[in-house]
Amino acid sequence: MSRPESSGISVIRSVDPEIAELVAAEERRQGEVIRLIASENYVSSAVLAATGSVLTNKYSEGYAGKRYYQGQRLIDAVEQLCVDRARALFGAEHANVQPYSGSPANLAVYLAFCQPGDTIMGMALPAGGHLTHGWNVSITGKYFRAVQYGVRKDTGRVDLDDVRELARKERPKVLFAGGTAIPRTIDFAAYAEIAREVGAIFVADIAHISGLVAAGVHPTPVPVADVVSTTTHKTLRGPRGGMLMCRETHAKAIDRAVFPGLQGGPHNHTTAALAVALREAATDTFRTYAAQIVANARALAAALTERGFDLVSGGTDNHLILVDLTTKGVAGKPLAVALEDAGIVLNYNSVPFDPRKPFDPSGIRIGTPAVTSRGMTEAEMRQIAAWIDEVCQAPGDEDRRRRIAGEVRELCAAFPAPGLPV
Ligand code: DSN
């Protein structure tokens, strides 16, 4: 029996069968595999529909009420709704919903507050930070003098005394907290105090955890940060995009940096989809969802630990688990490849103090936002841990991988994903 497909695919097929086939195959893939990439999710049908709407046809450089093109009455209303919803959901004084994604959002922050050559400070990429927090291959590590903090070897966690000492010594213009592989609660208030002491602008990058923050299952940085930066498509479960929130005192600088400083016309279809996602995120259903993301991550972490996996920092407080595979005698990349063959998709990842190269590192990163969107709970997490363990014990065993891929398909069929045809 062939799987149903989204109605939009037949429209594409009538014009471009090649792209239609690829989109249809990706839709099937997303339905049939267990997606554990910590930064991915499934958006709702409503978010998908807004993303594919005619709002993509409209140019609207500027901000609501002050545009450089005519015909903005409806676009202004969409953007204003989106801004109002973001401010209400996060309790922010000001929101800019135009950044194309997280990296442009962070670049706008630098543009608002820094000059080339200024000292900036963030978490090193291999320790769990983000490229745009000053890592050397990023423009942020080239145009600024970046100083980087990491985690302690014995705990796998940030030592805020080390951060304070480095900040006192280097006096950065901006201090970033947050990153891409941080399994533990971030003490935003402590970072804010350090930034205040050294006269730095404090930027909380909550890209990974913004859905958890919105739902109140991770402490919010909004009252203590000068600027909060986020993507909109991870735990927040919106379209691919970015967003900045800040105190009113920084509003003009942030808005000018996004447009005309860095970007041209906002992607209005994305703004509409984000507005829908923000409405969804303000519901009790979403709050229950976010709490389950964390409960699932904890259950998966506990099950992996029972099976002898070594978790960076010993576990998780959020949606993300970082596994150091060194004691298992397998590297991250071959395991990630074998797991994909078994229907379990995650990413290989460096672990702190990794002796291996970033393209062939010692770890894997696991996240629970997408499986939780499918309605999976703790029992399924224990099953997923068992499959990961089975593949890890014999990554080269093709029969085992094929059998598990079949079992994964069966499980996925029982947990339909939002946005995919049933
Ligand atoms: N690429 C994102 C992630 O996977 O965490 C961060 O930008």
XYZ file of C-alpha atoms and ligand atoms in Angstrom:
429
model
C 0.000 0.000 0.000
C 1.489 3.341 -0.973
C 1.674 6.053 1.684
C -0.533 9.128 1.292
C 1.327 12.283 0.373
C 0.757 15.984 0.999
C -1.583 17.634 -1.485
C 1.079 20.203 -2.390
C 3.285 17.481 -3.856
C 0.873 16.719 -6.703
C 0.885 20.442 -7.558
C 4.679 20.397 -7.717
C 4.579 17.143 -9.723
C 2.464 18.754 -12.442
C 5.329 21.208 -13.094
C 8.489 19.508 -11.847
C 8.319 15.727 -11.344
C 11.964 15.490 -10.285
C 11.624 17.895 -7.356
C 8.196 16.443 -6.495
C 9.740 12.953 -6.193
C 12.497 14.264 -3.920
C 10.047 16.151 -1.702
C 7.762 13.103 -1.542
C 10.692 10.848 -0.632
C 11.810 13.270 2.101
C 8.258 13.355 3.444
C 8.265 9.540 3.590
C 11.696 9.521 5.240
C 10.567 11.946 7.931
C 7.577 9.705 8.611
C 9.484 6.423 8.760
C 12.574 7.218 10.813
C 13.268 8.220 14.390
C 14.642 11.745 14.176
C 16.942 12.533 17.069
C 18.802 15.552 15.690
C 18.540 17.924 18.654
C 17.941 21.012 16.503
C 15.158 19.508 14.350
C 11.419 19.113 14.835
C 8.090 18.642 13.028
C 6.033 21.811 12.521
C 2.242 21.689 12.558
C 0.164 21.640 9.364
C -0.841 25.256 10.094
C 2.803 26.392 10.301
C 3.574 24.472 7.092
C 0.619 26.070 5.299
C 1.638 29.593 6.335
C 5.205 28.887 5.155
C 3.854 27.893 1.749
C 1.517 30.888 1.460
C 1.413 33.778 -1.012
C 3.134 35.999 1.537
C 6.338 34.817 -0.136
C 5.368 37.099 -3.060
C 5.631 40.367 -1.125
C 8.559 42.721 -0.540
C 8.390 44.817 2.636
C 11.752 46.321 3.579
C 11.361 48.345 6.739
C 9.127 47.775 9.751
C 5.355 47.889 10.308
C 4.111 51.418 9.555
C 7.440 52.455 7.975
C 8.119 50.511 4.781
C 9.954 51.259 1.570
C 7.285 49.625 -0.627
C 3.533 50.152 -1.000
C 0.877 47.491 -0.429
C 1.811 46.724 3.174
C -1.480 46.984 5.075
C -1.828 43.217 5.515
C 1.861 42.456 5.870
C 2.110 45.104 8.591
C -0.726 43.398 10.439
C 0.985 39.992 10.145
C 4.346 41.280 11.390
C 2.777 43.271 14.224
C 0.827 40.191 15.376
C 4.015 38.161 15.294
C 5.931 40.784 17.304
C 3.110 41.114 19.843
C 2.894 37.349 20.288
C 6.674 37.023 20.742
C 6.709 39.789 23.348
C 3.763 38.301 25.221
C 5.066 34.720 25.145
C 8.572 35.583 26.355
C 7.724 38.699 28.391
C 10.116 40.779 26.294
C 10.039 44.573 25.972
C 10.945 44.469 22.272
C 11.040 41.795 19.571
C 12.433 41.780 16.047
C 11.070 38.850 14.029
C 12.924 39.553 10.778
C 16.289 37.713 11.129
C 16.523 35.029 8.454
C 17.934 32.552 10.975
C 20.098 32.256 14.078
C 23.436 33.183 12.519
C 22.117 36.428 10.933
C 20.389 37.234 14.240
C 23.709 36.937 16.054
C 25.529 38.954 13.366
C 22.978 41.728 13.878
C 23.855 41.762 17.574
C 27.536 42.314 16.759
C 26.615 45.003 14.249
C 24.496 46.755 16.872
C 27.143 46.850 19.585
C 30.650 46.191 18.201
C 33.275 47.545 15.857
C 35.637 45.250 13.911
C 38.539 44.260 16.166
C 36.558 44.561 19.417
C 36.898 41.809 21.977
C 33.931 39.438 22.146
C 33.436 36.388 24.345
C 31.457 33.181 23.929
C 31.603 29.439 24.452
C 34.046 27.561 22.217
C 32.373 25.441 19.528
C 34.049 22.159 20.584
C 32.850 22.732 24.158
C 29.233 23.132 22.997
C 29.095 26.766 21.790
C 28.019 28.032 18.365
C 30.097 29.069 15.349
C 28.824 32.653 15.670
C 29.967 33.004 19.281
C 33.495 33.754 18.030
C 34.773 30.412 16.698
C 37.814 30.959 14.497
C 36.390 29.770 11.159
C 33.331 32.034 11.511
C 33.282 35.685 10.498
C 32.784 36.373 14.223
C 36.203 34.881 14.968
C 37.839 36.761 12.094
C 36.382 40.288 12.354
C 36.515 40.424 16.143
C 39.074 39.477 18.767
C 37.275 36.446 20.158
C 38.022 34.937 23.533
C 36.407 31.639 24.355
C 35.422 29.751 27.477
C 34.727 26.028 27.744
C 33.651 23.438 30.257
C 35.532 21.731 33.066
C 37.085 18.403 32.164
C 35.916 16.721 35.372
C 32.270 17.857 35.243
C 31.600 18.598 31.566
C 29.920 21.810 32.776
C 30.728 25.501 32.508
C 32.572 26.849 35.541
C 31.215 30.349 36.011
C 34.221 31.323 38.145
C 36.395 30.622 35.078
C 34.017 32.682 32.909
C 34.186 35.579 35.395
C 37.990 35.430 35.568
C 38.317 35.449 31.764
C 35.789 38.277 31.404
C 37.584 40.376 34.033
C 40.878 39.855 32.226
C 39.606 40.403 28.648
C 36.809 42.973 29.185
C 34.676 41.831 26.195
C 32.204 44.178 24.520
C 29.631 41.368 24.339
C 29.337 38.154 26.311
C 27.376 35.249 24.790
C 25.795 32.401 26.765
C 24.199 29.388 25.107
C 25.213 27.042 22.312
C 24.492 23.888 20.369
C 25.565 21.033 22.622
C 24.834 22.073 26.195
C 22.889 19.372 28.056
C 22.539 21.356 31.285
C 20.503 24.299 32.603
C 22.165 27.630 31.822
C 22.483 30.026 34.766
C 21.606 33.188 32.846
C 21.491 35.335 35.999
C 25.124 34.467 36.786
C 26.239 35.371 33.238
C 24.300 38.645 33.491
C 26.104 39.532 36.698
C 29.486 38.854 35.079
C 28.555 40.957 32.048
C 27.403 43.804 34.279
C 30.625 43.692 36.268
C 32.827 44.013 33.164
C 30.531 46.390 31.258
C 29.645 43.865 28.527
C 26.379 43.516 26.635
C 24.945 40.148 27.744
C 23.465 38.072 24.915
C 21.565 34.889 25.737
C 21.424 32.635 22.672
C 18.459 30.361 23.411
C 18.187 28.862 19.912
C 18.105 25.299 21.219
C 15.942 25.866 24.268
C 13.534 28.648 23.268
C 10.541 26.275 23.301
C 11.523 25.117 26.780
C 11.938 28.733 27.916
C 8.560 29.719 26.414
C 6.928 26.840 28.261
C 8.640 27.628 31.561
C 10.585 24.375 31.757
C 13.942 26.190 31.498
C 14.650 29.476 33.353
C 14.163 32.499 31.133
C 17.003 34.929 30.384
C 14.599 37.703 29.330
C 14.632 39.705 32.595
C 18.442 39.587 32.923
C 19.801 39.676 29.350
C 20.400 42.770 27.234
C 19.552 40.747 24.137
C 18.015 37.307 23.636
C 18.713 35.618 20.323
C 16.976 32.529 19.014
C 16.158 30.424 16.014
C 12.493 29.602 15.663
C 12.542 26.039 14.341
C 14.039 23.918 17.108
C 12.183 23.296 20.393
C 9.961 26.311 19.583
C 8.574 24.243 16.643
C 8.159 27.112 14.207
C 9.397 27.682 10.656
C 13.112 28.063 9.930
C 13.943 31.576 11.048
C 15.441 33.784 13.728
C 14.314 36.314 16.271
C 15.854 38.891 18.597
C 14.359 40.205 21.798
C 15.783 43.012 23.892
C 15.185 45.779 26.350
C 13.513 48.884 24.943
C 16.803 50.798 25.381
C 18.436 48.545 22.758
C 15.429 48.346 20.409
C 16.576 50.973 17.924
C 20.125 49.601 17.711
C 18.846 46.046 17.149
C 16.227 47.066 14.563
C 18.726 49.167 12.606
C 21.265 46.363 12.675
C 18.794 43.805 11.245
C 17.477 46.240 8.611
C 19.064 48.055 6.882
C 22.328 46.970 8.528
C 22.369 43.333 7.568
C 19.281 42.217 5.670
C 16.893 43.356 2.965
C 13.234 42.367 2.834
C 11.908 40.110 5.575
C 10.538 36.702 4.585
C 6.874 37.437 5.199
C 5.701 33.838 4.722
C 8.108 32.865 7.501
C 6.869 35.717 9.702
C 3.283 34.477 9.276
C 4.328 30.912 10.073
C 6.233 32.128 13.128
C 3.146 34.015 14.303
C 1.179 30.750 14.054
C 3.887 28.844 15.936
C 3.972 31.480 18.686
C 0.199 31.161 19.077
C 0.605 27.388 19.366
C 3.437 27.808 21.879
C 1.215 29.887 24.161
C -1.116 26.943 24.833
C -1.259 24.412 27.666
C -0.780 21.675 25.056
C 2.601 23.161 24.139
C 3.601 23.503 27.799
C 2.813 19.822 28.310
C 4.782 19.020 25.147
C 7.859 20.942 26.340
C 7.801 19.237 29.740
C 7.600 15.860 27.957
C 10.644 16.749 25.794
C 12.670 17.032 29.006
C 11.094 13.945 30.596
C 11.922 11.990 27.434
C 15.519 13.230 27.356
C 15.942 12.237 30.997
C 14.459 8.775 30.339
C 16.664 8.260 27.292
C 19.730 9.455 29.210
C 18.980 7.092 32.097
C 18.465 4.138 29.740
C 21.708 4.876 27.869
C 23.617 5.218 31.157
C 22.254 1.828 32.295
C 23.660 0.411 29.069
C 27.127 1.769 29.833
C 27.124 4.887 27.651
C 29.222 7.775 28.949
C 27.159 10.996 28.883
C 28.951 14.353 28.938
C 28.110 15.986 32.313
C 26.532 12.683 33.389
C 23.051 13.360 32.020
C 20.713 16.105 30.889
C 18.405 18.846 32.180
C 16.921 19.748 28.799
C 16.217 18.253 25.361
C 19.766 17.202 24.537
C 22.197 14.405 25.353
C 25.861 14.375 24.367
C 27.445 10.917 24.367
C 31.201 10.316 24.502
C 31.680 6.975 22.741
C 35.372 6.576 23.605
C 34.724 3.785 26.124
C 32.525 1.969 23.575
C 35.418 1.691 21.127
C 33.483 3.233 18.218
C 33.715 6.789 16.845
C 30.738 9.114 16.396
C 30.601 9.149 12.616
C 30.552 5.402 11.884
C 27.943 4.914 14.596
C 25.781 7.760 13.230
C 26.031 6.224 9.737
C 25.120 2.742 11.016
C 22.226 4.143 13.047
C 20.842 5.955 10.011
C 20.836 2.631 8.205
C 18.797 1.275 11.121
C 16.284 4.143 10.838
C 17.642 6.260 13.697
C 18.924 9.659 12.573
C 21.172 11.764 14.805
C 24.422 13.657 14.337
C 28.034 12.867 15.162
C 29.435 15.569 17.391
C 32.647 16.630 19.083
C 32.766 16.177 22.828
C 34.654 18.573 25.118
C 38.447 18.002 24.916
C 37.889 15.693 21.943
C 41.205 14.288 20.686
C 39.554 13.500 17.324
C 38.780 15.878 14.440
C 35.343 17.635 14.108
C 34.550 15.655 10.934
C 35.325 12.366 12.686
C 34.688 13.065 16.364
C 34.250 10.909 19.472
C 30.608 11.589 20.162
C 27.003 11.680 19.070
C 24.387 14.295 19.970
C 20.830 13.172 20.665
C 17.709 15.332 21.035
C 14.097 14.542 21.889
C 12.038 17.445 20.380
C 10.972 15.607 17.200
C 10.118 12.234 18.755
C 8.148 14.061 21.448
C 6.200 15.893 18.737
C 5.119 12.427 17.538
C 3.696 11.683 20.987
C 6.407 9.265 22.071
C 7.023 9.023 25.817
C 9.380 7.308 28.273
C 8.603 3.720 27.144
C 9.612 4.542 23.551
C 12.796 6.245 24.838
C 13.833 3.002 26.527
C 13.236 1.133 23.256
C 15.281 3.714 21.330
C 18.160 3.334 23.827
C 18.022 -0.441 23.322
C 18.247 -0.038 19.516
C 21.143 2.446 19.785
C 22.935 -0.022 22.058
C 22.308 -2.937 19.689
C 23.736 -1.035 16.724
C 26.669 0.241 18.793
C 27.580 -3.318 19.760
C 27.774 -4.403 16.113
C 27.795 -1.393 13.749
C 28.804 -3.634 10.834
C 25.948 -6.139 11.259
C 23.748 -5.466 8.229
C 21.017 -7.956 9.163
C 20.660 -6.377 12.577
C 20.413 -2.894 11.074
C 17.774 -4.058 8.561
C 15.711 -5.731 11.284
C 15.864 -2.630 13.497
C 14.916 -0.358 10.574
C 11.754 -2.488 10.146
C 10.958 -2.270 13.858
C 11.536 1.512 13.747
C 9.102 1.835 10.821
C 6.487 -0.097 12.801
C 6.921 2.141 15.844
C 6.776 5.286 13.726
C 3.537 4.128 12.088
C 1.955 4.099 15.561
C 3.086 7.705 16.234
C 2.107 9.888 13.255
C 4.161 13.078 13.000
C 2.551 16.548 12.958
C 2.394 18.061 9.482
C 2.765 14.740 7.644
C -0.178 13.084 5.870
C -1.731 10.196 7.781
N 23.064 23.790 13.308
C 22.443 24.042 14.587
C 22.453 22.827 15.440
O 22.309 21.732 14.900
O 22.575 22.921 16.641
C 23.036 25.193 15.252
O 23.112 26.254 14.377
